[in-house]
Short mmCIF file of C-alpha atoms in Angstrom, two decimals:
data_model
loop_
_atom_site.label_atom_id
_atom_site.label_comp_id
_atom_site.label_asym_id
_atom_site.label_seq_id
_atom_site.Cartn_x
_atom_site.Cartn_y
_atom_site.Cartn_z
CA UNK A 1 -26.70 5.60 -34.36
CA UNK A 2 -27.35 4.13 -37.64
CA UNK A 3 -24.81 6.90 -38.91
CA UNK A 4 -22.48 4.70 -36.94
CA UNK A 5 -23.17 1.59 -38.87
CA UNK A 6 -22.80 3.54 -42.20
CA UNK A 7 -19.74 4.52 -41.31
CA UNK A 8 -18.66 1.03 -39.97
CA UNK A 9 -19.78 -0.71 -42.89
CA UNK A 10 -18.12 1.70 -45.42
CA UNK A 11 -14.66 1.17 -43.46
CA UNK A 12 -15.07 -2.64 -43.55
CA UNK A 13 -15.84 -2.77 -47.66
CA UNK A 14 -12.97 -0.33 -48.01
CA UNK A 15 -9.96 -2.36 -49.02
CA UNK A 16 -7.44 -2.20 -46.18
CA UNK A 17 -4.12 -3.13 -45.86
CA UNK A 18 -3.43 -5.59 -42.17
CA UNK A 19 -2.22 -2.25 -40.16
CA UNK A 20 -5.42 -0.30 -41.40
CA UNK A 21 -7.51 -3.53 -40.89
CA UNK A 22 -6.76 -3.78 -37.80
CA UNK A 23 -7.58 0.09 -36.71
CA UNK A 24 -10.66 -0.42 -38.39
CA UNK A 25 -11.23 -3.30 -35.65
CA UNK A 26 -10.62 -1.16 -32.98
CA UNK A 27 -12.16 1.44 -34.10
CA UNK A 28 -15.19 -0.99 -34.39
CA UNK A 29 -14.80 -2.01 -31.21
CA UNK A 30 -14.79 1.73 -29.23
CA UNK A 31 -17.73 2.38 -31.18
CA UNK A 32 -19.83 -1.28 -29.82
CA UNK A 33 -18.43 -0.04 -26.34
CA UNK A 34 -20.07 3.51 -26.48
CA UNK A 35 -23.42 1.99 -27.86
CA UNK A 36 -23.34 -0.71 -25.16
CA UNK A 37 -22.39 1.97 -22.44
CA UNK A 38 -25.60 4.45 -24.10
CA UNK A 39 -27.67 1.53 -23.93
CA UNK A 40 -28.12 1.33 -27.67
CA UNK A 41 -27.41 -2.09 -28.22
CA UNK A 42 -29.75 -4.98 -26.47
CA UNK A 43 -28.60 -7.52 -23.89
CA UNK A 44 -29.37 -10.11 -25.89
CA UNK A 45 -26.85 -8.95 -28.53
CA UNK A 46 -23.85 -8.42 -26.20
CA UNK A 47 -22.07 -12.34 -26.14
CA UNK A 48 -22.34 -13.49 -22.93
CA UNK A 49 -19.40 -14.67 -21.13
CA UNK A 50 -19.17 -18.34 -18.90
CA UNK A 51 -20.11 -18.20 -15.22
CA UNK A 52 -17.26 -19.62 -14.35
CA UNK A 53 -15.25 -16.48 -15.88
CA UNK A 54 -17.73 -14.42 -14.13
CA UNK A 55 -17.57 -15.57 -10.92
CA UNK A 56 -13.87 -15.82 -10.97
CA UNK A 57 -14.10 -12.16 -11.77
CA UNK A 58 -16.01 -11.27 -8.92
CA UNK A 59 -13.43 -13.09 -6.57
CA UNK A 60 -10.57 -11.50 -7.98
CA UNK A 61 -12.29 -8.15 -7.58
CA UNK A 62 -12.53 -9.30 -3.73
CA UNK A 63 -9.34 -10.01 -3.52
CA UNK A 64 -7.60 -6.69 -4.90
CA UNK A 65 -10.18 -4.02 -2.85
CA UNK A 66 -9.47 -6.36 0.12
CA UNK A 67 -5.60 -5.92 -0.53
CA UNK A 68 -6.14 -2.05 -1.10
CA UNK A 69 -8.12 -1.83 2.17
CA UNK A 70 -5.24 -3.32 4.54
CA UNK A 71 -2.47 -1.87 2.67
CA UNK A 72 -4.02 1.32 3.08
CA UNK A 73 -3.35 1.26 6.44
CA UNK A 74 -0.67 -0.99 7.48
CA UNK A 75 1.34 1.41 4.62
CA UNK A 76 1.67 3.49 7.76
CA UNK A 77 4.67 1.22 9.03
CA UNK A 78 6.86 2.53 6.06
CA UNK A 79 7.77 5.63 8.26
CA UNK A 80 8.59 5.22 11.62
CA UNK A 81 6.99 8.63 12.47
CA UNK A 82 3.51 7.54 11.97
CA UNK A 83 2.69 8.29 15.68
CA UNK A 84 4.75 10.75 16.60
CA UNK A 85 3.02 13.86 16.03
CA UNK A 86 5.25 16.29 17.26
CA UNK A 87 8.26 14.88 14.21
CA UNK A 88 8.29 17.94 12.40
CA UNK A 89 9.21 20.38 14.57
CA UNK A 90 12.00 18.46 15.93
CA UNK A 91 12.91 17.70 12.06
CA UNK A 92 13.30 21.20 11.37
CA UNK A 93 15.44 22.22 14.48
CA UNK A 94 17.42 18.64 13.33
CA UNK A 95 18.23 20.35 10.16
CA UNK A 96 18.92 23.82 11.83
CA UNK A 97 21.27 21.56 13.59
CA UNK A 98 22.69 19.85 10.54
CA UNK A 99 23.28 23.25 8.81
CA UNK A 100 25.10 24.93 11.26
CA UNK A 101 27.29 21.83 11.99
CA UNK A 102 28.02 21.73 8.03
CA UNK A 103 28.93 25.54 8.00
CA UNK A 104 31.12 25.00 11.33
CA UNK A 105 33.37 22.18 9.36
CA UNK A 106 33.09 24.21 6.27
CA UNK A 107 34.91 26.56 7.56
CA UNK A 108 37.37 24.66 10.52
CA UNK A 109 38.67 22.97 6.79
CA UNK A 110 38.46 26.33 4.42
CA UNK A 111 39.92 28.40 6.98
CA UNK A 112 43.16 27.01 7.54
CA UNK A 113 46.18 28.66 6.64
CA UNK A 114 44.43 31.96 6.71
CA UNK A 115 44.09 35.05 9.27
CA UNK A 116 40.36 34.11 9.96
CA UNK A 117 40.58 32.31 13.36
CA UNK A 118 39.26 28.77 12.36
CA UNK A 119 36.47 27.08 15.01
CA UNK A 120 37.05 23.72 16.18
CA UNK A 121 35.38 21.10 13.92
CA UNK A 122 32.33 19.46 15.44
CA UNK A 123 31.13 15.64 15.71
CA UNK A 124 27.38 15.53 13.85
CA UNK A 125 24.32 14.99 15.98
CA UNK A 126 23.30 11.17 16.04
CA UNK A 127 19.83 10.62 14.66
CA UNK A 128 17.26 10.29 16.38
CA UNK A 129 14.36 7.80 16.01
CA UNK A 130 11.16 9.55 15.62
CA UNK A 131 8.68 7.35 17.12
CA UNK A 132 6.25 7.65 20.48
CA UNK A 133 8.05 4.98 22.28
CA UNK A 134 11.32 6.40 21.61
CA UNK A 135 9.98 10.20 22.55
CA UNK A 136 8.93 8.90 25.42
CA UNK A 137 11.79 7.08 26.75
CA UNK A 138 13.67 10.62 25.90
CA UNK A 139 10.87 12.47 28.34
CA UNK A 140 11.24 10.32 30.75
CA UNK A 141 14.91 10.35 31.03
CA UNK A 142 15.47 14.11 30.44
CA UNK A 143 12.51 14.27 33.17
CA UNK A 144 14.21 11.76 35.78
CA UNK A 145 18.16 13.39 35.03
CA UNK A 146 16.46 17.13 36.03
CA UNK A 147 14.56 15.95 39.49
CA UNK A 148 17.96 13.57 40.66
CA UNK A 149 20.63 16.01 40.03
CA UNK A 150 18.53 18.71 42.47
CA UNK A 151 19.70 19.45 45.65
CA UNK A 152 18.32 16.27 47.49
CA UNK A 153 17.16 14.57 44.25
CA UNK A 154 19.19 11.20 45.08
CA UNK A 155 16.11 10.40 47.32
CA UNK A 156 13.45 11.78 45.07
CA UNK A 157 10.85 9.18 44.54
CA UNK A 158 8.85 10.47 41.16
CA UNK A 159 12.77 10.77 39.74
CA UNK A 160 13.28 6.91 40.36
CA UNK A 161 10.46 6.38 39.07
CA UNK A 162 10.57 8.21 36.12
CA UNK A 163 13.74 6.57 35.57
CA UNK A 164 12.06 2.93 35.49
CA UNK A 165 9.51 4.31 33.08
CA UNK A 166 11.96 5.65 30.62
CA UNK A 167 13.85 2.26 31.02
CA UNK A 168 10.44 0.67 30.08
CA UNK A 169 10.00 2.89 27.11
CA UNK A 170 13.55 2.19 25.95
CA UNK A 171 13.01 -1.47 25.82
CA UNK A 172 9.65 -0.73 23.67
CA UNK A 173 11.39 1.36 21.56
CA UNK A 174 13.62 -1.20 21.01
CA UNK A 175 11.02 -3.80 19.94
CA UNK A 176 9.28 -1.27 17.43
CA UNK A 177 11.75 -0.78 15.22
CA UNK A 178 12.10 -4.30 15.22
CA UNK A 179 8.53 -4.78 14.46
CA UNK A 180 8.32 -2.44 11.57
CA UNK A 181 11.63 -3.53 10.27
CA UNK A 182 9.63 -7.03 10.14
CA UNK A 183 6.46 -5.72 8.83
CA UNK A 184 8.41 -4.12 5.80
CA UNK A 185 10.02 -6.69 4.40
CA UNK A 186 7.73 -9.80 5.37
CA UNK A 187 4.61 -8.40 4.77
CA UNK A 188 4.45 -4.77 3.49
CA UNK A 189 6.87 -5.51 0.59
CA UNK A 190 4.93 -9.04 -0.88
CA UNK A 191 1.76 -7.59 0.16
CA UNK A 192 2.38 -5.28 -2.81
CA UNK A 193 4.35 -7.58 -4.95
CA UNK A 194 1.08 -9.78 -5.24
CA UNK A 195 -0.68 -6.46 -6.12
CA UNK A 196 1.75 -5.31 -8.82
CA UNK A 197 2.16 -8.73 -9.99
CA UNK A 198 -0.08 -11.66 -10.01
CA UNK A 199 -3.39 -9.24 -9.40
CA UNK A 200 -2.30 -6.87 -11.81
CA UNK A 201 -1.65 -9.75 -14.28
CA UNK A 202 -5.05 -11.53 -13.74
CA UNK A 203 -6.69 -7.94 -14.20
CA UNK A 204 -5.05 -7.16 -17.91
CA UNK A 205 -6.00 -10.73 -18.75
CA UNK A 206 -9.45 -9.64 -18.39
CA UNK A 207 -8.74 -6.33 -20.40
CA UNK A 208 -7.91 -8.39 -22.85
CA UNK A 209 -11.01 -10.31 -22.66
CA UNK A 210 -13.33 -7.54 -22.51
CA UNK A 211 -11.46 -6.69 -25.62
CA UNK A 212 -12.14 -9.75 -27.63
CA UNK A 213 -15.09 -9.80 -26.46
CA UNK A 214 -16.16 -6.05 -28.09
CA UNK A 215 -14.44 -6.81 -31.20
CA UNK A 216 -16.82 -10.06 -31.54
CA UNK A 217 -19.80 -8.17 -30.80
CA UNK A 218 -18.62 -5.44 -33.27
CA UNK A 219 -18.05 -8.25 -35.88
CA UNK A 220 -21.77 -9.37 -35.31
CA UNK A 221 -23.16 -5.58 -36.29
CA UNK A 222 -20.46 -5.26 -38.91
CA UNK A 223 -22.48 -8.72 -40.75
CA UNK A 224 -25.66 -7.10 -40.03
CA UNK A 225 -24.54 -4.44 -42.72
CA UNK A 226 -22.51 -6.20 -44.58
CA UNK A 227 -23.01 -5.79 -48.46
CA UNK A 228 -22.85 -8.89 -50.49
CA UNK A 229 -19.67 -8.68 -51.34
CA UNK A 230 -18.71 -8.44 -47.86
CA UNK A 231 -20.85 -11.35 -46.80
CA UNK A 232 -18.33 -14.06 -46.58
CA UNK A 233 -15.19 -11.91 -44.79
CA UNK A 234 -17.54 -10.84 -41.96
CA UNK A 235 -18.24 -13.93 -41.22
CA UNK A 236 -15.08 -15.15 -41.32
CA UNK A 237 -14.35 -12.08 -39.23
CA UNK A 238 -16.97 -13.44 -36.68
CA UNK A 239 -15.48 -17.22 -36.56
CA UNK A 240 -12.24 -15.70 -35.89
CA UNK A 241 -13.51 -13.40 -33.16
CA UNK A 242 -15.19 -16.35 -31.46
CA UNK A 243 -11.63 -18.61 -30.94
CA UNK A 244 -9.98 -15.33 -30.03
CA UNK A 245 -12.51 -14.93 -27.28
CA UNK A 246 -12.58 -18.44 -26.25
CA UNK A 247 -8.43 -18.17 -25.97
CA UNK A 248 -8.41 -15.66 -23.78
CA UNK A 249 -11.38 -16.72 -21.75
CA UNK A 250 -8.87 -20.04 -21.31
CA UNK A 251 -6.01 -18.01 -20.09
CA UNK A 252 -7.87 -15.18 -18.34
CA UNK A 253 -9.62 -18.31 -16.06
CA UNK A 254 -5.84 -19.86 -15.20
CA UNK A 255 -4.57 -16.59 -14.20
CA UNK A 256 -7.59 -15.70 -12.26
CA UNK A 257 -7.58 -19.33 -10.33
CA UNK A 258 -3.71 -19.05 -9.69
CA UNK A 259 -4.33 -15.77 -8.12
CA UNK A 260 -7.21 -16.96 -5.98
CA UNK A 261 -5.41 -20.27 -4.83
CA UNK A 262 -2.17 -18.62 -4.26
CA UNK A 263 -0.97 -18.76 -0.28
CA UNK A 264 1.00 -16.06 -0.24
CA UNK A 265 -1.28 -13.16 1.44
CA UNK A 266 -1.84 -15.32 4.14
CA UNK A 267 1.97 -16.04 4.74
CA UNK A 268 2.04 -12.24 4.74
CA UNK A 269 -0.98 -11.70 7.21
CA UNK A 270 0.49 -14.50 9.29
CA UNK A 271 3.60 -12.47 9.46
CA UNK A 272 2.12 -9.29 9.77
CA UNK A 273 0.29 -10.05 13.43
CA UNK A 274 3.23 -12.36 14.49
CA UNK A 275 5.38 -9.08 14.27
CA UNK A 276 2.99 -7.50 16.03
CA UNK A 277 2.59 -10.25 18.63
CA UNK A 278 6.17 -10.37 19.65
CA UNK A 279 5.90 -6.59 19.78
CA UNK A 280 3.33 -5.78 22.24
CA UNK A 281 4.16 -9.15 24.11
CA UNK A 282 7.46 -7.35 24.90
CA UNK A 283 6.12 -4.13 25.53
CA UNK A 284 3.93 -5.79 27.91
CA UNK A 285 6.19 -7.46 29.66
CA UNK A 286 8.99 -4.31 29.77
CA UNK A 287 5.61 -2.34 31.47
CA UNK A 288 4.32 -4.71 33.43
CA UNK A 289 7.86 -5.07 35.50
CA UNK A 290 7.73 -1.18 35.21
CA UNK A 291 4.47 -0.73 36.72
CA UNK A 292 5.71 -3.00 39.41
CA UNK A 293 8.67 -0.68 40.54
CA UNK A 294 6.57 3.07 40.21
CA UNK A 295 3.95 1.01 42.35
CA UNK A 296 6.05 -0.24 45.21
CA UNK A 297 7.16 3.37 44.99
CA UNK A 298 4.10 5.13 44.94
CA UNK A 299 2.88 3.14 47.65
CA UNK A 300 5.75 4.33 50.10
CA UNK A 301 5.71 7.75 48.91
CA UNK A 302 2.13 7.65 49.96
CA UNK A 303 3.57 5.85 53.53
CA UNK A 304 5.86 9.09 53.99
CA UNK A 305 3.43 11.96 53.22
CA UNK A 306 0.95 10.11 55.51
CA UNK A 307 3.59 10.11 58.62
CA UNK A 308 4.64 13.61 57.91
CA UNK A 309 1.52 14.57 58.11
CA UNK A 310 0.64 12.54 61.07
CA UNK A 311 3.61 14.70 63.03
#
């Protein structure tokens, strides 16, 4: 490495210009970070930052993977889909759908006025929400409409009760979208405002620290080879390095505290599981008075197979 500091100290007695200076700084400073990252420079040499900063660093670090970790997850309430497997097949007969009814009014409008025989235009198909709840209440109820409108199905049993399940299931259905609708804007979309923002803030703050902080360091070896000529600047480089650090120390500590004491991930967490709450408190309920109905009949279907089979 000592080609290094040749090369270092015949930049620094070169006489630069501020825009040339200042690349020879950074320049400086990539090289102290390589020799500190090869081990080539000794702990003892590398200026050691306050505890405080430290420590704050640490916490901040916490913070952010612990942010990264939920959001990783709960990121799966930006599609509704997210557990409803079976989405993509009935996406692409949606847009077989959407196609044809396209071509159909393409031509009922084109086709006027000419000696093609025009089709009737056609009303689109309504969307459908693609989640299980919803897919379920659609079983159910295509299920239920097939055993009642049998020959005898007015008295089927398993089709009234299929009917009170898909019932059920629409009222869930109901409160999911409600629930993700909730989670999205009151805790999915500050969850990552605080990551883009205030996080991401604290974070270059430090950058900008660990910055100074090389350029000081590189300032220290630059003296070490300084020629006499060069004696006084590098030291004045040094002194100048040292209140840069200790500025942004200052500032990277009040970023990194107003991160740490800010309430707003818990407001979001506390309206994360409240959204959730409400939600399986109402599916609960909307099954619960289900379960109810399909037992009462279950327990007299069971009644009449018994006597027919008593007979």
């Amino acid at each position: 490495m000592d080609g290094w500091s040749k090369f270092q100290s015949s930049l620094s007695n070169l006489n630069l210009g501020q825009s040339a200076n200042k690349f020879a700084k950074g320049f400086n400073s990539s090289v102290q970070a390589t020799r500190e990252r090869l081990g080539h420079i000794a702990p003892d040499e590398i200026t050691e930052l306050p505890q405080e900063y430290k420590d704050l660093e640490a916490r901040v670090d916490a913070l952010r993977q612990a942010h990264l970790a939920l959001l990783k997850i709960t990121k799966a309430y930006d599609s509704e889909s997210y557990d409803y497997p079976t989405q993509i097949q009935e996406s692409f007969t949606e847009l077989s759908t959407t196609i044809g009814h396209g071509i159909t009014n393409f031509a009922a409008t084109n086709l006027k006025g000419t000696n093609i025989p025009a089709p009737a235009p056609v009303a689109p198909v309504a969307a459908q929400h693609k989640t299980l709840p919803h897919a379920l209440g659609r079983a159910a109820t295509n299920a239920a409409t097939v055993l009642t409108h049998a020959p005898g199905g007015n008295d089927d049993k398993l089709g009234s009760a299929l009917a009170v399940y898909a019932g059920a299931w629409e009222t869930v259905a109901g409160a999911r979208v409600e629930q993700d609708d909730a989670i999205q804007s009151q805790y999915l979309q500050p969850w990552q405002t605080t990551l883009s923002t205030s996080i991401n803030v604290a974070m270059k703050a430090r950058q900008a620290v660990r910055a100074s902080r090389l350029e000081l360091d590189a300032a220290k070896q630059a003296l070490k080879t300084a020629g006499p000529g060069r004696q006084e600047q590098a030291k004045l480089d040094i002194e100048n390095a040292e209140d840069d650090l200790v500025q942004k120390t200052e500032v990277a500590i009040t970023l990194m505290k107003t991160v740490l004491e800010n309430p707003e991930p818990l407001k979001n967490l506390n309206e994360l599981i409240k959204a959730q709450l409400i939600y399986f408190s109402s599916a609960a309920e909307a099954l619960s008075s289900a379960q109810g109905e399909i037992e009462e009949l279950s327990v007299a279907a069971e009644g009449d197979y018994r006597k027919s089979r008593d007979h």
